[in-house]
Short mmCIF file of C-alpha atoms in Angstrom, two decimals:
data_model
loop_
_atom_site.label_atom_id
_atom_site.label_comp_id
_atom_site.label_asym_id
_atom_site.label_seq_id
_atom_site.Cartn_x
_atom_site.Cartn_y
_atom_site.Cartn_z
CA UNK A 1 54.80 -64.20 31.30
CA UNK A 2 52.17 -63.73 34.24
CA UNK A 3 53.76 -59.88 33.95
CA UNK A 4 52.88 -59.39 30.29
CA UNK A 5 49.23 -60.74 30.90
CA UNK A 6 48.94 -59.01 33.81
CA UNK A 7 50.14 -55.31 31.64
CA UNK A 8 47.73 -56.32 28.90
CA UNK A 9 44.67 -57.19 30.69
CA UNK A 10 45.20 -53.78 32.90
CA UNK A 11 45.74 -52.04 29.40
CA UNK A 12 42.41 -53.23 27.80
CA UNK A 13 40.45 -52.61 30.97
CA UNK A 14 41.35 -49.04 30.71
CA UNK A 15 40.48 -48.84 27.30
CA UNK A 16 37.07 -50.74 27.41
CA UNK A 17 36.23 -47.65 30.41
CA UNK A 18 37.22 -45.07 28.20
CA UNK A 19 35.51 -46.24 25.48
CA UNK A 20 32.49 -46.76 27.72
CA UNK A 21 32.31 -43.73 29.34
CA UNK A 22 33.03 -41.99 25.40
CA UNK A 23 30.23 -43.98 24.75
CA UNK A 24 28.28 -42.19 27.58
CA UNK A 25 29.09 -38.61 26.64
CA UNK A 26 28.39 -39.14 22.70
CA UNK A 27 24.90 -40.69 23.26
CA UNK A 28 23.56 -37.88 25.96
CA UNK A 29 24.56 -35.55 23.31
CA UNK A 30 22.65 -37.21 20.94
CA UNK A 31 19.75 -37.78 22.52
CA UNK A 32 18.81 -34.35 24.06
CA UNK A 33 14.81 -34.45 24.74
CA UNK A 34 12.88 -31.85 23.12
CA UNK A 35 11.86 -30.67 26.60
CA UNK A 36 15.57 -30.21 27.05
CA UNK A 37 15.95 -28.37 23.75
CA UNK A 38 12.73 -25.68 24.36
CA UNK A 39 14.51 -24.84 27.44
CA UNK A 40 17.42 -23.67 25.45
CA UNK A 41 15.73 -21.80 23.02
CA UNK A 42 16.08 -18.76 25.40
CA UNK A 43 16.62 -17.14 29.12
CA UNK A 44 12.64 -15.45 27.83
CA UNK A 45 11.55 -19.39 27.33
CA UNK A 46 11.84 -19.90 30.62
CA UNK A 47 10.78 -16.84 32.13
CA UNK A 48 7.31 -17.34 30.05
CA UNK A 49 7.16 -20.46 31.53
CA UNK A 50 7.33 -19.37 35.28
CA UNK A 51 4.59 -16.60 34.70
CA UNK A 52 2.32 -15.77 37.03
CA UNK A 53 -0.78 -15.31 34.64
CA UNK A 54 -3.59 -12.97 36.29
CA UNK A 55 -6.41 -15.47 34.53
CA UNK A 56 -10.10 -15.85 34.51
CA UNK A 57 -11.98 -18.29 32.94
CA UNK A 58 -14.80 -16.98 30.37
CA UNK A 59 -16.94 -20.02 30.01
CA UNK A 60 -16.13 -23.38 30.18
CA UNK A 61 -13.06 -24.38 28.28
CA UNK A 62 -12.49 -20.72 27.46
CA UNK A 63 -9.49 -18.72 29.46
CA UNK A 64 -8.24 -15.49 29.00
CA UNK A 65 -4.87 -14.74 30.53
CA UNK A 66 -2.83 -11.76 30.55
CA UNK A 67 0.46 -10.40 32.21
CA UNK A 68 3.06 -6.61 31.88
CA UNK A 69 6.36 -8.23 31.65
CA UNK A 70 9.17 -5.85 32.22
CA UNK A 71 12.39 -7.67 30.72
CA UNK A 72 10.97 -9.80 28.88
CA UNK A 73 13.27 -9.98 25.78
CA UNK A 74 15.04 -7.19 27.27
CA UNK A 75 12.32 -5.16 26.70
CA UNK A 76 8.57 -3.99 28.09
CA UNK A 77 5.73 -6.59 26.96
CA UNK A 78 1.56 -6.59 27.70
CA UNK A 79 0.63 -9.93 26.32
CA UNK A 80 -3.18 -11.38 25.78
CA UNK A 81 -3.94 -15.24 25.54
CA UNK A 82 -6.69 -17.14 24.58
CA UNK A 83 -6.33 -20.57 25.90
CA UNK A 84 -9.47 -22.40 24.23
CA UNK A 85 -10.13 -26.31 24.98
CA UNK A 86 -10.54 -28.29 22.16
CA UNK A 87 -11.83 -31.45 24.49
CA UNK A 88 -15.31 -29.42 25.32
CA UNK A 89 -17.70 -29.93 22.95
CA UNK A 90 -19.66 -26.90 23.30
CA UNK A 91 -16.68 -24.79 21.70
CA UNK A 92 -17.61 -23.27 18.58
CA UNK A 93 -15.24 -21.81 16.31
CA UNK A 94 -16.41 -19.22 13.32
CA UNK A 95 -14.67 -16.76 10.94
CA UNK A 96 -16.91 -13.70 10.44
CA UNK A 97 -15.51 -11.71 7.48
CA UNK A 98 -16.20 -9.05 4.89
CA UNK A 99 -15.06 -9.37 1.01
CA UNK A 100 -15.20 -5.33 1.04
CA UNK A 101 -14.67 -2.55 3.15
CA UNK A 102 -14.25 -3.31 6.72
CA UNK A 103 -15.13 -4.63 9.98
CA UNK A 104 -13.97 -4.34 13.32
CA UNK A 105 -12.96 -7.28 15.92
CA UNK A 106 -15.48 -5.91 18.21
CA UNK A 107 -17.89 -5.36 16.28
CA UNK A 108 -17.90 -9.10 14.21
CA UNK A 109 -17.59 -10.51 17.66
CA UNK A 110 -20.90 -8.99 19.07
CA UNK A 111 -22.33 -9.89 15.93
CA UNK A 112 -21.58 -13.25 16.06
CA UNK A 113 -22.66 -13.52 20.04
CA UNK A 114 -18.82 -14.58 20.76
CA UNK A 115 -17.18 -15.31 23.86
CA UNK A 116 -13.67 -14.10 22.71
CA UNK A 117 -12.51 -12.87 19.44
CA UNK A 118 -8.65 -12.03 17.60
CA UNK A 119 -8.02 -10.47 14.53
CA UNK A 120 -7.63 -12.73 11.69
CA UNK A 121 -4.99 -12.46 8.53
CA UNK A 122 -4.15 -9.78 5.93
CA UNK A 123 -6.40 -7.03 3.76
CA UNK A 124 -6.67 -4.48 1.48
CA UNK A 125 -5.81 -1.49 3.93
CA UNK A 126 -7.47 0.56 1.12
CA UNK A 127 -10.98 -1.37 0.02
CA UNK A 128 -10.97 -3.64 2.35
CA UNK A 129 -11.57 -7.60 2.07
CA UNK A 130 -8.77 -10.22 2.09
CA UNK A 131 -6.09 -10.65 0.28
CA UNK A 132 -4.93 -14.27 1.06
CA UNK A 133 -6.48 -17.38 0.58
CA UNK A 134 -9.76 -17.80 2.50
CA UNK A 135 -12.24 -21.19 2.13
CA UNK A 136 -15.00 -21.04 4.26
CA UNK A 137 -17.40 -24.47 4.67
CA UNK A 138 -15.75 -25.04 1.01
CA UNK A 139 -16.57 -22.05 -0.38
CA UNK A 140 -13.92 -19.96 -1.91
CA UNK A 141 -14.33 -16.64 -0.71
CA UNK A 142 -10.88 -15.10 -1.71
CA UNK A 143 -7.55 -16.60 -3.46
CA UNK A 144 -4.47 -14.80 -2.77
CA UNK A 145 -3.38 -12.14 -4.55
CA UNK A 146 -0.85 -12.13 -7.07
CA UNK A 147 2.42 -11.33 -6.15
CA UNK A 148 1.57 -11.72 -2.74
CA UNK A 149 4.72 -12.07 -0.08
CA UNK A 150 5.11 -15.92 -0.31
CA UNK A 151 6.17 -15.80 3.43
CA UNK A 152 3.10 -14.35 4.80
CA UNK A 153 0.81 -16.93 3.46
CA UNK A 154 3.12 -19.99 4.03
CA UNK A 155 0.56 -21.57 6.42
CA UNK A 156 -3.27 -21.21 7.84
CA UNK A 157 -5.45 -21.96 10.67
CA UNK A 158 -8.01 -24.32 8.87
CA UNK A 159 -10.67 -26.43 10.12
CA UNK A 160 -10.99 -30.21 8.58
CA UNK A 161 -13.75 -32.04 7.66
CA UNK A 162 -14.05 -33.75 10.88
CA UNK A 163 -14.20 -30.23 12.33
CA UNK A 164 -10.99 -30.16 14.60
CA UNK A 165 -9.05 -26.69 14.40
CA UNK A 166 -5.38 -27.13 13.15
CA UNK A 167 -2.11 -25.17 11.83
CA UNK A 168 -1.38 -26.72 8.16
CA UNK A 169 1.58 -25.64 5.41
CA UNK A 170 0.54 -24.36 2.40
CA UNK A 171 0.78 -27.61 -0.31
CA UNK A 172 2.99 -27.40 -2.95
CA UNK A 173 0.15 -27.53 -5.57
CA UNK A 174 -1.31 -24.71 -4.02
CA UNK A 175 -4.42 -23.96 -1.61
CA UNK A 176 -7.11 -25.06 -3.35
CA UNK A 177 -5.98 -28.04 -3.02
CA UNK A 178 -6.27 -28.23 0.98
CA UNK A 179 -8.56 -31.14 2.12
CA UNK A 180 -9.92 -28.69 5.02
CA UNK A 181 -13.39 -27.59 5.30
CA UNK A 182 -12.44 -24.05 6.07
CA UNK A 183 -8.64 -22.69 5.30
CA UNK A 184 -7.62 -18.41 6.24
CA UNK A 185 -3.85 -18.49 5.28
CA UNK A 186 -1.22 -16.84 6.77
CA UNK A 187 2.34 -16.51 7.99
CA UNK A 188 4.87 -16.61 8.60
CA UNK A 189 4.35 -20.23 10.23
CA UNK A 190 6.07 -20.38 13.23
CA UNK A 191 6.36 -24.08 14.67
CA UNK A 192 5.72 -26.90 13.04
CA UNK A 193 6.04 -30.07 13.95
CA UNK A 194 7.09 -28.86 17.07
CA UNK A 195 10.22 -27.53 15.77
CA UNK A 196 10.88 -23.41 15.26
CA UNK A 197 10.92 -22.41 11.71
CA UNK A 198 13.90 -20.83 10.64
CA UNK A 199 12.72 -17.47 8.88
CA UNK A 200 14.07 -15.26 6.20
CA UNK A 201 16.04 -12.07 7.49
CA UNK A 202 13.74 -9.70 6.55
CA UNK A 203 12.80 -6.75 7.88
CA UNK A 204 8.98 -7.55 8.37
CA UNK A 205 10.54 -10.89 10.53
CA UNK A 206 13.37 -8.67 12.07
CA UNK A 207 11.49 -5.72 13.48
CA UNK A 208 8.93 -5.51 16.20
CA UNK A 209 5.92 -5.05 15.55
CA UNK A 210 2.38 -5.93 17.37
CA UNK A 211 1.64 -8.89 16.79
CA UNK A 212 -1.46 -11.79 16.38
CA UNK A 213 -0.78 -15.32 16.32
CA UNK A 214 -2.30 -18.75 16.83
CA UNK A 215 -1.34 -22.01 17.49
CA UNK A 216 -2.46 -25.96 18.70
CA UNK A 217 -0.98 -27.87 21.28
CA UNK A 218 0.13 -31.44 22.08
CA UNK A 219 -3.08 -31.84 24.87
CA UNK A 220 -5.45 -30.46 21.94
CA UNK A 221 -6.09 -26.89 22.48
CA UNK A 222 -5.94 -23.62 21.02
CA UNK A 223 -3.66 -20.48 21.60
CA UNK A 224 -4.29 -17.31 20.37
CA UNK A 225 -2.21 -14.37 21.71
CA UNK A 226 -2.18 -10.63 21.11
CA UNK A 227 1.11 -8.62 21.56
CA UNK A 228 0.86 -5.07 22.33
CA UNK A 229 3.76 -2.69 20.31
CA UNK A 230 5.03 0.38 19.06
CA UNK A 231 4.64 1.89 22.55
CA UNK A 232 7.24 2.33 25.44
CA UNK A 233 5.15 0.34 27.69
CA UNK A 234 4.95 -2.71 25.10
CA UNK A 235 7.54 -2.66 22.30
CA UNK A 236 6.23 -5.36 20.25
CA UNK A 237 7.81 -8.81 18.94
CA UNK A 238 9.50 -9.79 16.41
CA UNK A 239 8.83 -12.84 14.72
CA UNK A 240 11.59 -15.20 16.51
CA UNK A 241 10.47 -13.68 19.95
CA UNK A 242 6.96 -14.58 19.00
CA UNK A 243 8.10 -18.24 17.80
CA UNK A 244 9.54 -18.60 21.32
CA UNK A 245 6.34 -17.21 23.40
CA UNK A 246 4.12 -19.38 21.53
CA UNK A 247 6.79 -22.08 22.43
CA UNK A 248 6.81 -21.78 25.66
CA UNK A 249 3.14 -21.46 25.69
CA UNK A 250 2.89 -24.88 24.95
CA UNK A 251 2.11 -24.92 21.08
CA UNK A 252 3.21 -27.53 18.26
CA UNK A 253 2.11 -25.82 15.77
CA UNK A 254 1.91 -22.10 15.65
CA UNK A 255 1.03 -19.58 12.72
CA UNK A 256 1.05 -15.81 12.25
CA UNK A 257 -1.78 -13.64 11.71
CA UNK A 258 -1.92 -10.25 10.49
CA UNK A 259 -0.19 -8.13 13.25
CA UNK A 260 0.85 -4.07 13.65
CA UNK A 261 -2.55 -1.88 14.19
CA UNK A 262 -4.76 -4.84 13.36
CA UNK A 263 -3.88 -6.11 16.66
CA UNK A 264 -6.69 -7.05 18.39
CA UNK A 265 -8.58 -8.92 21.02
CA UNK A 266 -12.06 -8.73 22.31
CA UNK A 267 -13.56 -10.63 25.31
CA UNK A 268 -17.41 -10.50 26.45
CA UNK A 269 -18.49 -8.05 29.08
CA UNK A 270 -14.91 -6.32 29.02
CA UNK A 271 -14.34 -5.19 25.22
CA UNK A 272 -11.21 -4.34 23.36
CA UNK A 273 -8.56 -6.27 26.66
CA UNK A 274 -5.08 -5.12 24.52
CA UNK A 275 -3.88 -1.96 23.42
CA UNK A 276 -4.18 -1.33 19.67
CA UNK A 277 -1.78 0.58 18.13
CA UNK A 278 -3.44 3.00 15.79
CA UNK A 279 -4.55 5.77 17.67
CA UNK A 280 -0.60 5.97 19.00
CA UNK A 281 -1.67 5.77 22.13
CA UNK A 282 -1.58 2.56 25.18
CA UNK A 283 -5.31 2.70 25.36
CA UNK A 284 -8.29 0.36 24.33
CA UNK A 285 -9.34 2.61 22.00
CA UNK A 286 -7.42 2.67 18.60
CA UNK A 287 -8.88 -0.21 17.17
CA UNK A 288 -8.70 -1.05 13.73
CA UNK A 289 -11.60 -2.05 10.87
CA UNK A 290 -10.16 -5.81 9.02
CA UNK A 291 -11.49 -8.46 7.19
CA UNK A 292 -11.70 -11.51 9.23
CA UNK A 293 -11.76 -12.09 12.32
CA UNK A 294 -11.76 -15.62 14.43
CA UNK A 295 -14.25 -15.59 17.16
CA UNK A 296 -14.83 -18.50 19.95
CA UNK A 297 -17.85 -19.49 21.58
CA UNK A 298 -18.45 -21.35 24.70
CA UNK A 299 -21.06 -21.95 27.31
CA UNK A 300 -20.91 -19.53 30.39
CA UNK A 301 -21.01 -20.12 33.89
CA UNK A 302 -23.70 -19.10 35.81
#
């Protein structure tokens, strides 16, 4: 009889460890952190996040960053960042913008007395002046045009009432009906939530292009990033390689602006810092005329 307890109590002991270290296994699976899961969005995630940016800070709470990578998505990459602090109060943010013809980064930038500029979203390439959904201080410059690719204006970098930048979906009922002060739609959005968006396979997703984005993240500041392309010395992204560089540059929320030969930014004292595309070659000089652009403003250090 001692025997038989002895077996059984043996018996459950092994089961109750199996069961506990089962138990183990199944809940570190479920519970992956999300720092855990950026990491293994891609070998590129990480190698964005060991960069050594060359970096100089414009004015305060205003840095520009750039770096050449070589392999970056198995490929050759010149990327531009903006890294703009929402926490100083001197920041200001503006969208200059035409409703005809055209105007260049640069040019709305000086204009404006900025400290950094990017290109903002899509245009008529032929009259000029958006053709997405624009409110500016409430004012509705432009709605979007019919028939417009539903994709590319899924999202927009607003500003709310209370005057704090953001990354917001387009609502079901339609722009208009965005609470925010100021709203330039765009897309595709990117991250949201702090999750990657899955996107729809085609080829204006799938191909590389140069490329414009924005985004906010979780410590309250701004990214905006320019991707060189169409050039052996920068091939461009595509839109899941630029999901995971705004990623990895921190961002919860992250939209797309208009990209290819729109490409731009600008930064005080140095001009046109990224390559635009237009004039087919990997110079500052083939800047293109758009409709809006977003500029930032901060106070400089003596």
């Amino acid at each position: 009889m001692r025997n038989i307890f002895f077996v059984c109590f043996t018996v459950l002991g092994l089961v109750i460890f199996q069961l506990g270290v089962y138990g183990q296994k199944t809940a570190g699976q479920l519970t992956k952190s999300p720092a855990s899961q950026s990491e293994e969005l891609s070998p590129d995630y990480k190698t964005i996040k060991a960069t050594a940016w060359n970096d100089s800070t414009l004015a305060t709470g205003v840095v520009w960053k750039h770096y050449h990578f070589s392999t970056l998505f198995a490929s050759n990459q010149f990327v531009n960042v903006l890294d703009i602090n929402l926490s100083v109060a001197e920041i200001a943010i503006d969208i200059p913008h035409v409703t005809e013809g055209f105007i260049k980064t640069s040019q709305a930038a000086l204009d404006n007395g900025a400290t950094a500029a990017i290109n903002g979203s899509y245009f008529n390439t032929t009259a000029g002046g958006s053709t997405v959904f624009f409110r500016k201080n409430g004012i509705i410059v432009k709605n979007t045009e019919e028939g417009f690719t539903h994709y590319r204006e899924n999202g927009a970098f607003a500003i709310t009432r209370e005057n704090s930048p953001a990354i917001i979906k387009r609502p079901s009922s339609g722009w208009e009906s965005a609470d925010s002060e100021t709203i330039l739609s765009s897309g595709p959005l990117l991250i949201y939530g702090n999750e990657i968006i899955e996107q729809e396979q085609t080829a204006f997703n799938l191909n590389r292009h140069p490329r414009t984005a924005i985004g906010i993240t979780a410590n309250n500041h701004i990214i905006a990033v320019v991707v060189d392309g169409r050039n052996a010395q920068s091939q461009g992204m595509n839109i899941e390689e630029l999901s995971i560089l705004m990623k990895a540059l921190g961002c919860v929320e992250a939209l797309n602006m208009d990209g290819g030969g729109s490409s731009t930014m600008w930064i005080n004292n140095k001009g046109v810092v990224n390559h635009p595309s237009d004039n087919k070659l990997f110079d500052n000089e083939g800047e293109r005329g758009v409709a809006t652009i977003i500029t930032f403003k901060g106070n400089y250090h003596k």
